[in-house]
Coordinates of N, CA and C in Angstrom, one line a residue:
M1 N -117.4 -80.1 117.2 CA -116.2 -80.8 116.7 C -116.6 -81.6 115.5
L2 N -115.6 -81.8 114.6 CA -115.8 -82.5 113.4 C -114.6 -83.4 113.1
V3 N -115.0 -84.5 112.4 CA -114.0 -85.5 111.9 C -114.4 -85.8 110.5
S4 N -113.5 -85.6 109.5 CA -113.8 -86.0 108.1 C -112.8 -87.2 107.8
H5 N -113.4 -88.3 107.5 CA -112.6 -89.4 107.0 C -112.2 -89.3 105.5
R6 N -113.1 -88.6 104.8 CA -112.8 -88.4 103.4 C -111.6 -87.5 103.2
H7 N -111.5 -86.5 104.0 CA -110.4 -85.5 103.8 C -109.4 -85.5 105.0
R8 N -109.6 -86.4 105.9 CA -108.7 -86.7 107.0 C -108.3 -85.4 107.8
F9 N -109.4 -84.8 108.4 CA -109.1 -83.7 109.3 C -110.0 -83.8 110.5
I10 N -109.6 -83.1 111.5 CA -110.3 -83.0 112.8 C -110.4 -81.5 113.2
Y11 N -111.6 -81.1 113.5 CA -111.8 -79.7 113.9 C -112.3 -79.7 115.3
T12 N -111.6 -78.9 116.2 CA -112.1 -78.8 117.6 C -112.6 -77.4 117.7
K13 N -113.8 -77.3 118.4 CA -114.5 -76.0 118.4 C -114.2 -75.3 119.7
T14 N -113.6 -74.1 119.6 CA -113.4 -73.2 120.8 C -114.6 -72.3 121.0
K15 N -114.5 -71.5 122.0 CA -115.7 -70.7 122.4 C -115.5 -69.2 121.9
K16 N -116.6 -68.7 121.4 CA -116.7 -67.3 121.0 C -115.6 -66.9 120.0
T17 N -115.4 -67.8 119.0 CA -114.4 -67.6 118.0 C -115.0 -67.8 116.5
A18 N -116.3 -67.6 116.4 CA -117.0 -67.9 115.1 C -117.0 -69.4 114.9
G19 N -116.9 -70.2 116.0 CA -116.8 -71.6 115.9 C -117.9 -72.3 115.2
T20 N -119.1 -71.8 115.4 CA -120.3 -72.5 114.8 C -120.3 -72.2 113.3
S21 N -119.9 -71.0 112.9 CA -119.8 -70.7 111.4 C -118.7 -71.6 110.8
V22 N -117.6 -71.7 111.4 CA -116.5 -72.5 110.8 C -116.9 -74.0 110.8
E23 N -117.6 -74.4 111.9 CA -118.0 -75.8 112.0 C -119.0 -76.1 110.8
A24 N -120.0 -75.2 110.6 CA -121.0 -75.4 109.5 C -120.3 -75.4 108.2
Y25 N -119.3 -74.6 108.0 CA -118.6 -74.6 106.7 C -118.0 -75.9 106.3
F26 N -117.4 -76.6 107.3 CA -116.7 -77.9 107.0 C -117.6 -79.1 107.2
E27 N -118.8 -78.9 107.8 CA -119.7 -80.1 108.0 C -119.9 -80.9 106.8
P28 N -120.1 -80.4 105.6 CA -120.4 -81.2 104.4 C -119.4 -82.3 104.1
Y29 N -118.1 -82.0 104.5 CA -117.0 -82.9 104.3 C -117.0 -84.0 105.3
C30 N -117.9 -84.0 106.3 CA -118.0 -84.9 107.4 C -119.2 -85.8 107.3
M31 N -120.1 -85.6 106.3 CA -121.3 -86.3 106.2 C -121.4 -86.9 104.8
A32 N -122.3 -87.9 104.7 CA -122.5 -88.5 103.4 C -122.9 -87.5 102.4
E33 N -122.4 -87.6 101.1 CA -122.7 -86.6 100.1 C -124.2 -86.5 99.9
N34 N -124.6 -85.2 99.7 CA -126.0 -84.8 99.5 C -126.9 -85.1 100.7
T35 N -126.4 -85.1 101.9 CA -127.2 -85.3 103.1 C -127.2 -84.0 103.9
W36 N -126.3 -83.1 103.6 CA -126.1 -81.9 104.5 C -127.1 -80.8 104.1
S37 N -127.6 -80.1 105.1 CA -128.4 -78.9 104.9 C -128.0 -77.9 106.0
A38 N -128.0 -76.6 105.7 CA -127.6 -75.6 106.6 C -128.5 -75.6 107.9
S39 N -127.9 -75.5 109.1 CA -128.7 -75.5 110.3 C -127.8 -74.9 111.4
H40 N -128.4 -74.1 112.2 CA -127.7 -73.5 113.4 C -127.4 -74.6 114.4
A41 N -128.5 -75.3 114.7 CA -128.3 -76.5 115.6 C -128.0 -77.7 114.7
R42 N -127.4 -78.7 115.3 CA -127.1 -79.9 114.6 C -127.1 -81.2 115.5
E43 N -127.8 -82.2 115.0 CA -127.8 -83.5 115.7 C -126.5 -84.2 115.5
Q44 N -126.1 -84.9 116.5 CA -124.9 -85.7 116.3 C -125.0 -86.6 115.1
S45 N -124.0 -86.6 114.3 CA -124.0 -87.5 113.1 C -122.7 -88.3 113.0
V46 N -122.8 -89.6 112.9 CA -121.7 -90.5 112.8 C -121.9 -91.4 111.6
S47 N -121.0 -91.4 110.6 CA -121.2 -92.2 109.4 C -119.8 -92.6 108.9
A48 N -119.8 -93.3 107.8 CA -118.5 -93.6 107.2 C -117.8 -92.4 106.7
A49 N -118.5 -91.3 106.5 CA -117.9 -90.1 106.0 C -117.2 -89.3 107.1
G50 N -117.7 -89.5 108.3 CA -117.1 -88.7 109.4 C -118.0 -88.5 110.6
I51 N -117.7 -87.5 111.4 CA -118.4 -87.3 112.6 C -118.7 -85.8 112.7
V52 N -120.0 -85.4 113.1 CA -120.3 -84.1 113.4 C -120.9 -84.1 114.9
G53 N -120.3 -83.4 115.8 CA -120.7 -83.4 117.1 C -122.0 -82.7 117.3
Q54 N -122.7 -83.1 118.4 CA -124.0 -82.5 118.7 C -123.8 -81.0 118.9
R55 N -124.6 -80.2 118.3 CA -124.6 -78.8 118.5 C -126.0 -78.3 118.9
G56 N -126.1 -78.0 120.1 CA -127.5 -77.7 120.7 C -127.5 -78.4 122.1
Q57 N -128.6 -78.9 122.5 CA -128.6 -79.5 123.8 C -127.9 -80.8 123.8
V58 N -126.9 -80.9 124.7 CA -126.1 -82.1 124.8 C -126.6 -83.0 125.9
K59 N -126.9 -84.3 125.6 CA -127.4 -85.2 126.5 C -126.4 -86.3 126.8
P60 N -126.6 -87.1 127.9 CA -125.7 -88.1 128.3 C -125.4 -89.1 127.2
E61 N -126.4 -89.4 126.3 CA -126.3 -90.4 125.3 C -125.4 -89.9 124.1
H62 N -125.1 -88.7 124.1 CA -124.2 -88.1 123.0 C -122.8 -88.5 123.2
Q63 N -122.2 -89.2 122.3 CA -120.8 -89.5 122.4 C -119.9 -88.4 121.9
W64 N -120.4 -87.6 121.0 CA -119.7 -86.5 120.4 C -120.5 -85.2 120.5
W65 N -119.9 -84.1 120.9 CA -120.6 -82.8 121.0 C -119.6 -81.7 120.6
N66 N -120.2 -80.5 120.5 CA -119.4 -79.4 119.8 C -118.1 -79.0 120.6
H67 N -118.2 -78.7 121.9 CA -117.0 -78.2 122.6 C -116.3 -79.4 123.3
M68 N -116.0 -80.4 122.6 CA -115.3 -81.6 123.2 C -113.8 -81.2 123.4
P69 N -113.2 -81.6 124.5 CA -111.7 -81.4 124.7 C -110.9 -82.3 123.7
A70 N -109.8 -81.8 123.3 CA -109.0 -82.6 122.4 C -108.6 -83.9 122.9
Q71 N -108.3 -84.0 124.2 CA -107.8 -85.3 124.7 C -108.9 -86.3 124.7
L72 N -110.1 -85.9 124.9 CA -111.2 -86.9 124.8 C -111.5 -87.3 123.4
I73 N -111.4 -86.4 122.5 CA -111.5 -86.7 121.0 C -110.5 -87.8 120.7
R74 N -109.2 -87.5 121.0 CA -108.2 -88.5 120.7 C -108.4 -89.8 121.3
Q75 N -108.9 -89.8 122.6 CA -109.2 -91.1 123.3 C -110.3 -91.9 122.5
Q76 N -111.3 -91.2 122.1 CA -112.4 -91.9 121.4 C -112.1 -92.3 120.0
L77 N -111.3 -91.5 119.3 CA -111.0 -91.8 117.9 C -109.9 -92.9 117.8
G78 N -109.0 -92.9 118.8 CA -107.8 -93.8 118.7 C -106.6 -93.0 118.2
E79 N -105.5 -93.5 118.6 CA -104.2 -92.8 118.3 C -103.9 -92.8 116.8
A80 N -104.3 -93.9 116.0 CA -104.0 -93.9 114.6 C -104.7 -92.8 113.8
I81 N -106.0 -92.6 114.1 CA -106.7 -91.5 113.4 C -106.2 -90.2 113.9
W82 N -106.1 -90.0 115.2 CA -105.6 -88.7 115.7 C -104.3 -88.3 115.2
S83 N -103.4 -89.2 115.1 CA -102.0 -88.8 114.7 C -101.9 -88.5 113.2
N84 N -102.8 -89.1 112.4 CA -102.7 -89.0 111.0 C -103.6 -88.0 110.3
Y85 N -104.5 -87.5 111.1 CA -105.4 -86.5 110.5 C -104.9 -85.1 110.8
Y86 N -105.3 -84.1 109.9 CA -104.9 -82.7 110.1 C -105.9 -82.1 111.1
K87 N -105.3 -81.5 112.1 CA -106.1 -80.9 113.2 C -106.0 -79.4 113.2
F88 N -107.2 -78.7 113.4 CA -107.2 -77.3 113.4 C -108.3 -76.8 114.3
C89 N -108.1 -75.5 114.8 CA -109.2 -74.8 115.5 C -109.0 -73.3 115.4
V90 N -109.8 -72.5 116.0 CA -109.7 -71.1 115.9 C -109.4 -70.5 117.3
V91 N -108.4 -69.6 117.3 CA -108.1 -68.9 118.6 C -108.4 -67.4 118.4
R92 N -108.6 -66.7 119.5 CA -109.0 -65.3 119.4 C -108.4 -64.5 120.6
N93 N -108.2 -63.2 120.4 CA -107.7 -62.3 121.5 C -108.6 -62.5 122.7
P94 N -108.1 -62.9 123.9 CA -109.0 -63.1 125.0 C -109.8 -61.9 125.4
F95 N -109.3 -60.7 125.3 CA -110.0 -59.5 125.7 C -111.3 -59.4 124.8
E96 N -111.2 -59.7 123.5 CA -112.3 -59.7 122.6 C -113.2 -60.9 122.9
K97 N -112.7 -62.0 123.2 CA -113.5 -63.2 123.4 C -114.4 -63.0 124.6
V98 N -113.9 -62.4 125.7 CA -114.6 -62.2 126.9 C -115.8 -61.2 126.6
V99 N -115.5 -60.1 125.9 CA -116.6 -59.2 125.5 C -117.7 -59.9 124.8
S100 N -117.3 -60.8 123.8 CA -118.3 -61.5 123.0 C -119.1 -62.4 123.9
M101 N -118.5 -63.1 124.9 CA -119.2 -64.0 125.8 C -120.2 -63.2 126.7
F102 N -119.8 -62.0 127.1 CA -120.7 -61.1 127.9 C -122.0 -60.8 127.2
F103 N -121.9 -60.4 125.9 CA -123.1 -60.1 125.2 C -123.9 -61.4 124.8
F104 N -123.2 -62.5 124.6 CA -123.9 -63.7 124.4 C -124.7 -64.1 125.6
D105 N -124.1 -64.0 126.8 CA -124.9 -64.3 128.0 C -126.0 -63.4 128.2
Q106 N -125.8 -62.1 127.8 CA -126.9 -61.1 127.9 C -128.1 -61.5 127.0
R107 N -127.8 -62.0 125.8 CA -128.8 -62.4 124.8 C -129.6 -63.6 125.4
R108 N -128.9 -64.5 126.1 CA -129.5 -65.7 126.6 C -130.3 -65.4 127.9
G109 N -130.3 -64.1 128.3 CA -131.1 -63.7 129.5 C -130.4 -64.0 130.8
L110 N -129.1 -64.3 130.8 CA -128.3 -64.6 132.0 C -127.8 -63.3 132.6
I111 N -127.8 -62.2 131.8 CA -127.4 -60.9 132.3 C -128.4 -59.9 131.9
E112 N -128.7 -59.0 132.8 CA -129.7 -57.9 132.5 C -129.1 -56.9 131.5
K113 N -129.9 -56.6 130.5 CA -129.4 -55.6 129.6 C -129.3 -54.2 130.2
V114 N -128.2 -53.5 129.9 CA -128.0 -52.2 130.5 C -127.7 -51.2 129.3
S115 N -127.8 -49.9 129.6 CA -127.5 -48.9 128.7 C -125.9 -48.8 128.5
P116 N -125.5 -48.2 127.4 CA -124.0 -48.0 127.2 C -123.4 -47.3 128.3
G117 N -124.0 -46.4 129.0 CA -123.4 -45.7 130.1 C -123.2 -46.5 131.3
Q118 N -124.0 -47.6 131.5 CA -123.9 -48.5 132.6 C -123.1 -49.8 132.3
A119 N -122.7 -49.9 131.0 CA -122.1 -51.2 130.5 C -120.8 -51.5 131.2
A120 N -119.9 -50.5 131.4 CA -118.6 -50.8 131.9 C -118.7 -51.4 133.3
A121 N -119.5 -50.8 134.1 CA -119.7 -51.3 135.5 C -120.3 -52.7 135.5
A122 N -121.3 -52.9 134.7 CA -121.9 -54.2 134.6 C -121.0 -55.3 134.0
F123 N -120.2 -54.9 133.1 CA -119.2 -55.8 132.5 C -118.1 -56.1 133.6
E124 N -117.6 -55.2 134.3 CA -116.7 -55.4 135.4 C -117.2 -56.4 136.4
H125 N -118.5 -56.2 136.8 CA -119.1 -57.1 137.8 C -119.1 -58.5 137.2
W126 N -119.6 -58.7 136.0 CA -119.7 -60.0 135.3 C -118.3 -60.7 135.2
V127 N -117.3 -59.9 134.8 CA -115.9 -60.5 134.7 C -115.4 -61.0 136.0
L128 N -115.6 -60.2 137.1 CA -115.1 -60.5 138.4 C -115.8 -61.6 139.1
T129 N -117.0 -61.9 138.6 CA -117.9 -62.9 139.4 C -118.2 -64.1 138.5
S130 N -117.8 -64.2 137.3 CA -118.2 -65.3 136.4 C -117.1 -66.2 136.0
A131 N -117.4 -67.4 135.6 CA -116.4 -68.2 134.9 C -116.2 -67.8 133.5
L132 N -115.0 -67.4 133.2 CA -114.7 -66.9 131.9 C -114.5 -68.0 130.9
P133 N -114.6 -67.7 129.6 CA -114.6 -68.8 128.5 C -113.2 -69.3 128.2
V134 N -112.6 -69.9 129.2 CA -111.3 -70.6 129.0 C -111.5 -71.9 128.2
D135 N -110.8 -72.1 127.1 CA -111.1 -73.2 126.3 C -109.8 -73.9 125.8
R136 N -108.7 -73.7 126.5 CA -107.4 -74.2 125.9 C -107.4 -75.7 125.9
E137 N -108.3 -76.4 126.6 CA -108.4 -77.9 126.5 C -108.8 -78.3 125.1
M138 N -109.3 -77.4 124.3 CA -109.6 -77.8 122.9 C -108.4 -77.9 122.0
Y139 N -107.3 -77.3 122.4 CA -106.1 -77.4 121.5 C -104.8 -77.8 122.3
L140 N -104.9 -78.1 123.6 CA -103.8 -78.6 124.4 C -104.1 -80.0 124.9
I141 N -103.0 -80.8 124.9 CA -103.0 -82.1 125.5 C -101.8 -82.2 126.4
D142 N -101.9 -82.4 127.6 CA -100.8 -82.4 128.6 C -99.9 -81.2 128.5
G143 N -100.6 -80.0 128.3 CA -100.0 -78.7 128.3 C -99.3 -78.4 127.0
E144 N -99.4 -79.2 126.0 CA -98.7 -78.9 124.7 C -99.8 -78.7 123.6
I145 N -99.5 -77.8 122.7 CA -100.4 -77.6 121.6 C -100.4 -78.8 120.7
C146 N -101.6 -79.3 120.4 CA -101.8 -80.6 119.6 C -102.4 -80.4 118.3
M147 N -102.5 -79.1 117.9 CA -103.1 -78.8 116.6 C -102.0 -78.6 115.5
D148 N -102.4 -78.9 114.3 CA -101.5 -78.6 113.1 C -101.7 -77.2 112.6
A149 N -102.8 -76.6 112.9 CA -103.0 -75.2 112.5 C -103.9 -74.5 113.5
L150 N -103.6 -73.3 113.8 CA -104.4 -72.5 114.7 C -104.8 -71.3 113.9
V151 N -106.1 -71.2 113.5 CA -106.7 -70.2 112.8 C -106.9 -69.0 113.7
R152 N -106.5 -67.8 113.3 CA -106.7 -66.6 114.2 C -108.0 -65.9 113.7
H153 N -108.8 -65.7 114.7 CA -110.1 -65.0 114.4 C -109.9 -63.7 113.7
E154 N -108.9 -63.0 114.1 CA -108.6 -61.7 113.5 C -108.3 -61.7 112.0
Q155 N -107.9 -62.9 111.5 CA -107.6 -63.0 110.1 C -108.2 -64.3 109.6
I156 N -109.4 -64.5 109.9 CA -110.1 -65.8 109.8 C -110.2 -66.3 108.3
E157 N -110.5 -65.4 107.4 CA -110.6 -65.8 106.0 C -109.3 -66.2 105.4
T158 N -108.2 -65.4 105.7 CA -106.9 -65.8 105.2 C -106.5 -67.1 105.7
D159 N -106.6 -67.3 107.0 CA -106.2 -68.6 107.6 C -107.0 -69.8 107.2
L160 N -108.3 -69.6 107.1 CA -109.2 -70.7 106.6 C -108.9 -71.1 105.2
E161 N -108.5 -70.1 104.4 CA -108.1 -70.4 103.0 C -106.9 -71.3 103.0
A162 N -105.9 -71.0 103.9 CA -104.7 -71.8 104.0 C -105.1 -73.2 104.4
V163 N -106.0 -73.4 105.4 CA -106.5 -74.7 105.8 C -107.1 -75.5 104.6
C164 N -108.0 -74.8 103.9 CA -108.6 -75.4 102.7 C -107.6 -75.8 101.7
R165 N -106.6 -75.0 101.5 CA -105.6 -75.3 100.5 C -104.9 -76.6 100.9
H166 N -104.6 -76.7 102.2 CA -103.9 -77.9 102.7 C -104.7 -79.1 102.5
L167 N -106.0 -79.0 102.8 CA -107.0 -80.1 102.8 C -107.4 -80.4 101.3
R168 N -107.1 -79.5 100.4 CA -107.5 -79.6 99.0 C -109.0 -79.7 98.9
V169 N -109.6 -78.7 99.6 CA -111.1 -78.5 99.5 C -111.3 -77.1 99.1
A170 N -112.5 -76.8 98.5 CA -112.8 -75.5 98.0 C -112.9 -74.4 99.1
W171 N -112.3 -73.3 98.9 CA -112.5 -72.1 99.8 C -113.4 -71.1 99.1
N172 N -114.6 -70.8 99.7 CA -115.5 -69.8 99.2 C -115.9 -69.0 100.4
P173 N -115.3 -67.8 100.6 CA -115.6 -67.0 101.8 C -117.0 -66.5 101.8
Q174 N -117.7 -66.4 100.7 CA -119.1 -66.0 100.7 C -120.0 -67.1 101.3
A175 N -119.5 -68.4 101.3 CA -120.3 -69.5 101.8 C -120.1 -69.7 103.3
L176 N -119.1 -68.9 103.9 CA -118.9 -69.0 105.4 C -120.1 -68.4 106.1
P177 N -120.9 -69.2 106.9 CA -122.1 -68.7 107.5 C -121.7 -67.6 108.5
T178 N -122.7 -66.8 108.9 CA -122.5 -65.7 109.9 C -123.4 -65.9 111.1
Y179 N -123.4 -67.1 111.7 CA -124.2 -67.4 112.8 C -123.7 -66.5 114.0
K180 N -124.7 -66.1 114.8 CA -124.4 -65.3 116.0 C -123.8 -63.9 115.8
T181 N -123.9 -63.4 114.6 CA -123.5 -62.0 114.4 C -124.6 -61.1 114.8
G182 N -124.2 -59.9 115.1 CA -125.2 -58.9 115.5 C -125.6 -58.9 117.0
I183 N -125.0 -59.8 117.8 CA -125.3 -59.9 119.2 C -124.6 -58.8 120.0
R184 N -123.4 -58.5 119.6 CA -122.6 -57.5 120.2 C -122.8 -56.1 119.6
P185 N -123.2 -55.1 120.4 CA -123.5 -53.8 119.8 C -122.2 -53.2 119.2
E186 N -122.4 -52.3 118.2 CA -121.2 -51.7 117.5 C -120.4 -50.8 118.5
W187 N -121.1 -50.3 119.5 CA -120.3 -49.4 120.4 C -119.5 -50.2 121.4
A188 N -119.7 -51.5 121.5 CA -119.1 -52.3 122.6 C -117.6 -52.7 122.3
S189 N -116.8 -51.7 122.3 CA -115.3 -52.0 122.1 C -114.7 -52.4 123.4
V190 N -113.5 -52.9 123.2 CA -112.7 -53.2 124.4 C -112.4 -52.0 125.2
A191 N -112.1 -50.9 124.5 CA -111.8 -49.6 125.2 C -113.0 -49.1 126.0
A192 N -114.2 -49.3 125.5 CA -115.4 -48.8 126.1 C -115.8 -49.6 127.3
L193 N -115.4 -50.8 127.4 CA -115.9 -51.7 128.4 C -115.0 -52.0 129.6
Y194 N -113.7 -52.1 129.3 CA -112.8 -52.6 130.3 C -112.4 -51.6 131.4
T195 N -112.6 -51.9 132.6 CA -112.0 -51.2 133.7 C -110.7 -51.9 134.1
E196 N -109.9 -51.3 134.9 CA -108.6 -51.9 135.2 C -108.8 -53.2 136.0
P197 N -109.7 -53.3 136.9 CA -109.9 -54.7 137.6 C -110.4 -55.7 136.6
A198 N -111.2 -55.4 135.6 CA -111.6 -56.3 134.6 C -110.5 -56.7 133.7
R199 N -109.7 -55.8 133.3 CA -108.5 -56.1 132.4 C -107.6 -57.0 133.2
Q200 N -107.3 -56.8 134.4 CA -106.4 -57.6 135.2 C -106.9 -59.0 135.4
K201 N -108.2 -59.2 135.6 CA -108.8 -60.5 135.8 C -108.6 -61.3 134.5
V202 N -108.9 -60.7 133.4 CA -108.8 -61.4 132.1 C -107.3 -61.7 131.8
A203 N -106.4 -60.7 132.1 CA -105.0 -61.0 131.8 C -104.5 -62.1 132.6
D204 N -104.9 -62.2 133.9 CA -104.5 -63.3 134.7 C -105.1 -64.7 134.3
T205 N -106.3 -64.6 133.9 CA -107.0 -65.9 133.5 C -106.5 -66.4 132.2
F206 N -106.1 -65.5 131.3 CA -105.7 -66.0 130.0 C -104.2 -65.7 129.8
A207 N -103.4 -65.8 130.9 CA -102.0 -65.5 130.7 C -101.3 -66.5 129.7
F208 N -101.7 -67.7 129.7 CA -101.2 -68.7 128.7 C -101.4 -68.2 127.3
E209 N -102.6 -67.8 127.0 CA -103.0 -67.4 125.6 C -102.2 -66.1 125.2
L210 N -102.2 -65.2 126.2 CA -101.5 -63.9 125.9 C -100.0 -64.1 125.5
E211 N -99.4 -65.0 126.3 CA -98.0 -65.3 126.1 C -97.8 -66.1 124.8
T212 N -98.6 -67.1 124.7 CA -98.3 -68.1 123.6 C -98.6 -67.5 122.2
F213 N -99.7 -66.7 122.1 CA -100.2 -66.2 120.8 C -99.8 -64.7 120.6
G214 N -99.3 -64.1 121.6 CA -98.8 -62.7 121.5 C -99.9 -61.7 121.5
Y215 N -101.1 -62.1 122.0 CA -102.2 -61.1 122.1 C -101.9 -60.1 123.2
R216 N -102.5 -58.9 122.9 CA -102.3 -57.8 123.9 C -103.7 -57.1 124.1
F217 N -103.7 -56.3 125.2 CA -104.9 -55.6 125.5 C -105.1 -54.5 124.4
G218 N -106.3 -54.3 123.9 CA -106.6 -53.3 123.0 C -106.1 -53.7 121.6

């Protein structure tokens, strides 16, 4: 999560939505000038310029961290800042988000790697037995959307350009980092992985997102 006092914005970080890349792009506006350097991990930073939440191992002493719920951010910032700053996050088709999480967990060693021919069965088992990456608490408070802009992962450059234009900061798509790319194999499409039980579990779990944002299977 990010807060910029210079540019008066708040960014909440959702899961498996290029969140780290977006966070890194806007971090320089949340830190004292000439103090930022590119890094996948990030220590919590609190200054007159703004706030960068801990990205990496989160410990009890951290007041701010990457995947903080919107309600907690509002509580800690106070209503005056929350109400007057521009708030945005990234959303993504849940069927794609879940596939991304599956291969991320595989890379972390939480799931055994399998061949493409075994992937659909392994993916179904994982979907039916795991906690899926539900993250609507990053953009909902009391069941209502609390963001001023919802960037869609499927058109991320276009939507981020609009955010930058509103904030009056530079948009340079070539400077958007590409953290965590290459984790998901090229063959791992929604069509190749989903069985009907897996599709139904994701549809039920993300019913709110599918209805609210108009996402569909495939």
